[in-house]
Amino acid sequence: MQAEALSPTYLVKLTRSMTVTAPRSTGADPTLATSLRHRLRDETRPAHEALDGCFVGMDDPAGRATYERFLVMNHACHWRLEPMLEQSELAAFLPEIAARARRDALSEDLAAMRLTPLEPLAFALPPDLPHAIGAAYVLEGSRLGGRFIHRRFKQLRLSEVWTGLSQRFLALGEEPDFFRAFMTRIDSLTMSPTQSNACVEAAASVFGYFTRTADAVRARDEGVAT
């Protein structure tokens, strides 16, 4: 997978307590960045797997209702999270963040499939860079899953099975891969242990937010009081 070109404007001053560094020229310890990568992957795995478990069978001809819940969940979560990230310190570190928003595509999917949106659940995210990076890790990583689902739908020719199927959100996962480039950019940061912990905790919290929203969508659709 090829990474899309990165803007040089990320070399701006970000926070009072964090700086962007170039490890090769400054001698920064690369194990710190590598450790953060591994922590994000390993320590959020249970929360990630819990979310995935909400949508088992979606890539199946009988899984339309599950796909519809998937869209409604993502619509609610992206409309809550994306504006928060665009107004956080991540906007200086990752100027492309606003252009990468997918909430409008989700709105188009819901309209095309005549799905009723869910009011986003309450969620708070501190605007500092570590917390925002943790949240962005989840959103950017979800594009990879979306790419797999999109290709699976094509393989099964579900557009011929499900009348009115809309896949604008999934199709955005087919863009040139950005996730690897994003993780490389994280490697340029020098974080304190406290900041690294905040990053990982935010990512796990966002996974949990998606799962709570998925549960709320299911409860609404099944008429269960929450």
Short mmCIF file of C-alpha atoms in Angstrom, two decimals:
data_model
loop_
_atom_site.label_atom_id
_atom_site.label_comp_id
_atom_site.label_asym_id
_atom_site.label_seq_id
_atom_site.Cartn_x
_atom_site.Cartn_y
_atom_site.Cartn_z
CA MET A 1 0.00 0.00 0.00
CA GLN A 2 1.32 3.39 -0.95
CA ALA A 3 1.07 6.29 1.47
CA GLU A 4 -0.37 9.56 0.26
CA ALA A 5 1.87 12.64 0.22
CA LEU A 6 2.24 14.42 3.53
CA SER A 7 2.03 18.15 4.00
CA PRO A 8 5.18 19.76 5.44
CA THR A 9 3.03 22.09 7.53
CA TYR A 10 2.95 19.59 10.34
CA LEU A 11 6.26 21.11 11.51
CA VAL A 12 4.42 23.76 13.46
CA LYS A 13 4.56 24.28 17.19
CA LEU A 14 1.80 22.16 18.70
CA THR A 15 1.61 22.50 22.44
CA ARG A 16 3.52 23.95 25.33
CA SER A 17 4.60 20.48 26.45
CA MET A 18 5.11 18.58 23.18
CA THR A 19 7.37 19.12 20.20
CA VAL A 20 7.64 17.54 16.78
CA THR A 21 11.10 16.11 16.26
CA ALA A 22 13.05 14.42 13.51
CA PRO A 23 14.45 11.31 15.20
CA ARG A 24 17.31 10.75 12.78
CA SER A 25 18.74 14.20 13.24
CA THR A 26 18.03 14.70 16.94
CA GLY A 27 18.88 11.27 18.23
CA ALA A 28 15.44 10.80 19.79
CA ASP A 29 14.89 7.28 21.03
CA PRO A 30 12.81 5.52 18.30
CA THR A 31 11.63 2.88 20.76
CA LEU A 32 9.35 5.45 22.34
CA ALA A 33 7.44 5.96 19.09
CA THR A 34 7.45 2.25 18.33
CA SER A 35 6.13 1.53 21.80
CA LEU A 36 3.22 3.92 21.22
CA ARG A 37 2.34 2.16 17.97
CA HIS A 38 2.36 -1.19 19.68
CA ARG A 39 0.44 0.08 22.67
CA LEU A 40 -2.28 1.53 20.46
CA ARG A 41 -2.62 -1.78 18.66
CA ASP A 42 -2.28 -4.13 21.61
CA GLU A 43 -3.97 -2.25 24.43
CA THR A 44 -7.04 -1.32 22.39
CA ARG A 45 -7.49 -4.80 20.94
CA PRO A 46 -10.22 -5.88 23.42
CA ALA A 47 -12.24 -2.73 22.75
CA HIS A 48 -11.68 -3.10 19.01
CA GLU A 49 -12.80 -6.73 19.02
CA ALA A 50 -15.90 -5.85 21.05
CA LEU A 51 -16.88 -3.35 18.37
CA ASP A 52 -16.24 -5.79 15.54
CA GLY A 53 -18.45 -8.30 17.32
CA CYS A 54 -21.42 -5.99 16.90
CA PHE A 55 -21.39 -6.50 13.14
CA VAL A 56 -20.70 -10.18 12.60
CA GLY A 57 -22.40 -11.36 9.40
CA MET A 58 -22.64 -7.93 7.81
CA ASP A 59 -20.73 -9.10 4.73
CA ASP A 60 -23.37 -11.69 3.90
CA PRO A 61 -26.39 -11.51 1.60
CA ALA A 62 -28.61 -11.82 4.69
CA GLY A 63 -26.80 -9.04 6.53
CA ARG A 64 -28.52 -5.93 5.19
CA ALA A 65 -30.04 -4.95 8.54
CA THR A 66 -26.62 -5.25 10.15
CA TYR A 67 -25.11 -3.02 7.47
CA GLU A 68 -27.85 -0.47 8.03
CA ARG A 69 -27.05 -0.38 11.77
CA PHE A 70 -23.37 -0.04 10.85
CA LEU A 71 -24.12 3.05 8.78
CA VAL A 72 -26.32 4.64 11.43
CA MET A 73 -23.70 4.00 14.11
CA ASN A 74 -20.92 5.51 12.03
CA HIS A 75 -23.08 8.49 11.09
CA ALA A 76 -23.75 9.34 14.72
CA CYS A 77 -20.16 8.80 15.83
CA HIS A 78 -18.52 10.69 12.98
CA TRP A 79 -20.84 13.65 13.40
CA ARG A 80 -19.81 13.80 17.05
CA LEU A 81 -16.09 13.08 16.68
CA GLU A 82 -14.98 14.73 13.46
CA PRO A 83 -15.90 18.31 14.45
CA MET A 84 -14.13 17.76 17.77
CA LEU A 85 -10.95 16.67 16.02
CA GLU A 86 -11.11 19.55 13.57
CA GLN A 87 -11.19 21.97 16.49
CA SER A 88 -8.46 20.21 18.47
CA GLU A 89 -4.68 20.53 18.36
CA LEU A 90 -4.70 17.76 15.78
CA ALA A 91 -5.60 20.37 13.14
CA ALA A 92 -2.09 21.82 13.40
CA PHE A 93 -0.40 18.42 13.42
CA LEU A 94 -2.60 17.00 10.66
CA PRO A 95 -3.94 19.86 8.49
CA GLU A 96 -5.63 17.33 6.20
CA ILE A 97 -8.02 16.26 8.94
CA ALA A 98 -10.98 18.38 7.79
CA ALA A 99 -10.64 17.20 4.19
CA ARG A 100 -10.66 13.59 5.39
CA ALA A 101 -14.03 13.89 7.11
CA ARG A 102 -16.58 11.27 6.10
CA ARG A 103 -19.70 12.47 7.88
CA ASP A 104 -21.22 13.98 4.73
CA ALA A 105 -20.76 10.68 2.87
CA LEU A 106 -22.55 8.95 5.73
CA SER A 107 -25.41 11.44 5.55
CA GLU A 108 -25.71 10.68 1.84
CA ASP A 109 -25.75 6.93 2.54
CA LEU A 110 -28.51 7.29 5.13
CA ALA A 111 -30.58 9.49 2.83
CA ALA A 112 -30.15 7.13 -0.12
CA MET A 113 -31.18 4.12 1.96
CA ARG A 114 -33.91 6.03 3.82
CA LEU A 115 -32.41 5.32 7.21
CA THR A 116 -33.27 7.34 10.31
CA PRO A 117 -30.23 8.93 11.95
CA LEU A 118 -29.49 8.45 15.63
CA GLU A 119 -28.83 11.50 17.75
CA PRO A 120 -25.14 11.24 18.70
CA LEU A 121 -24.56 10.04 22.24
CA ALA A 122 -22.70 12.33 24.61
CA PHE A 123 -18.95 12.06 24.38
CA ALA A 124 -16.16 14.31 25.65
CA LEU A 125 -12.65 14.44 24.24
CA PRO A 126 -9.99 16.83 25.56
CA PRO A 127 -8.67 18.97 22.67
CA ASP A 128 -4.99 18.33 23.40
CA LEU A 129 -2.88 16.50 20.83
CA PRO A 130 -2.42 13.13 22.61
CA HIS A 131 -6.15 12.61 23.10
CA ALA A 132 -6.89 13.74 19.55
CA ILE A 133 -4.27 11.39 18.10
CA GLY A 134 -5.86 8.49 19.96
CA ALA A 135 -9.25 9.32 18.48
CA ALA A 136 -7.80 9.82 14.99
CA TYR A 137 -6.08 6.44 15.26
CA VAL A 138 -9.51 4.82 15.49
CA LEU A 139 -11.10 6.85 12.70
CA GLU A 140 -8.21 6.51 10.27
CA GLY A 141 -7.77 2.84 11.06
CA SER A 142 -11.44 2.23 10.33
CA ARG A 143 -10.81 3.11 6.69
CA LEU A 144 -8.84 -0.10 6.34
CA GLY A 145 -11.79 -2.08 7.62
CA GLY A 146 -14.08 -0.13 5.33
CA ARG A 147 -11.89 -1.01 2.38
CA PHE A 148 -12.14 -4.71 3.19
CA ILE A 149 -15.92 -4.53 3.59
CA HIS A 150 -16.31 -2.57 0.35
CA ARG A 151 -14.34 -5.14 -1.59
CA ARG A 152 -16.25 -7.97 0.05
CA PHE A 153 -19.54 -6.35 -0.98
CA LYS A 154 -18.28 -6.14 -4.55
CA GLN A 155 -17.19 -9.77 -4.47
CA LEU A 156 -20.67 -10.82 -3.30
CA ARG A 157 -22.31 -8.39 -5.76
CA LEU A 158 -24.55 -7.14 -2.99
CA SER A 159 -25.54 -4.09 -5.02
CA GLU A 160 -27.55 -6.56 -7.13
CA VAL A 161 -29.04 -8.20 -4.04
CA TRP A 162 -29.86 -5.24 -1.81
CA THR A 163 -32.12 -2.72 -3.53
CA GLY A 164 -30.94 0.86 -3.07
CA LEU A 165 -27.61 -0.09 -1.52
CA SER A 166 -25.41 2.96 -0.90
CA GLN A 167 -21.68 2.64 -0.18
CA ARG A 168 -20.29 6.17 -0.27
CA PHE A 169 -18.76 5.81 3.19
CA LEU A 170 -17.14 2.47 2.41
CA ALA A 171 -15.85 3.70 -0.93
CA LEU A 172 -13.75 6.35 0.81
CA GLY A 173 -11.66 3.53 2.22
CA GLU A 174 -10.40 2.89 -1.30
CA GLU A 175 -8.41 6.14 -1.29
CA PRO A 176 -4.60 5.84 -1.25
CA ASP A 177 -3.64 4.49 2.13
CA PHE A 178 -3.09 7.19 4.71
CA PHE A 179 -2.96 5.13 7.88
CA ARG A 180 0.66 4.07 7.51
CA ALA A 181 1.64 7.66 6.80
CA PHE A 182 -0.31 8.78 9.86
CA MET A 183 1.49 6.27 12.06
CA THR A 184 4.84 7.38 10.62
CA ARG A 185 3.94 10.93 11.53
CA ILE A 186 3.28 9.81 15.08
CA ASP A 187 6.84 8.49 15.07
CA SER A 188 8.00 12.10 14.80
CA LEU A 189 6.58 12.95 18.21
CA THR A 190 8.32 12.89 21.54
CA MET A 191 5.71 12.10 24.16
CA SER A 192 6.00 11.82 27.90
CA PRO A 193 4.61 8.66 29.53
CA THR A 194 1.57 10.66 30.64
CA GLN A 195 0.92 11.83 27.10
CA SER A 196 1.34 8.32 25.67
CA ASN A 197 -1.13 7.01 28.24
CA ALA A 198 -3.62 9.71 27.24
CA CYS A 199 -3.28 8.72 23.60
CA VAL A 200 -3.97 5.04 24.27
CA GLU A 201 -6.79 5.77 26.71
CA ALA A 202 -8.47 8.06 24.19
CA ALA A 203 -8.31 5.41 21.46
CA ALA A 204 -9.86 2.80 23.77
CA SER A 205 -12.51 5.30 24.82
CA VAL A 206 -13.43 6.02 21.19
CA PHE A 207 -13.75 2.31 20.42
CA GLY A 208 -16.03 2.08 23.44
CA TYR A 209 -18.05 5.04 22.19
CA PHE A 210 -18.64 3.31 18.86
CA THR A 211 -19.76 0.17 20.68
CA ARG A 212 -22.13 2.08 22.94
CA THR A 213 -23.58 3.76 19.89
CA ALA A 214 -23.95 0.42 18.10
CA ASP A 215 -25.86 -0.89 21.13
CA ALA A 216 -28.09 2.21 21.09
CA VAL A 217 -28.89 1.74 17.40
CA ARG A 218 -29.80 -1.90 17.95
CA ALA A 219 -31.95 -1.06 20.96
CA ARG A 220 -33.77 1.65 19.02
CA ASP A 221 -34.40 -0.58 16.04
CA GLU A 222 -35.61 -3.43 18.25
CA GLY A 223 -37.76 -1.13 20.35
CA VAL A 224 -35.85 -1.85 23.54
CA ALA A 225 -35.81 0.85 26.22
CA THR A 226 -32.32 2.01 27.26
#
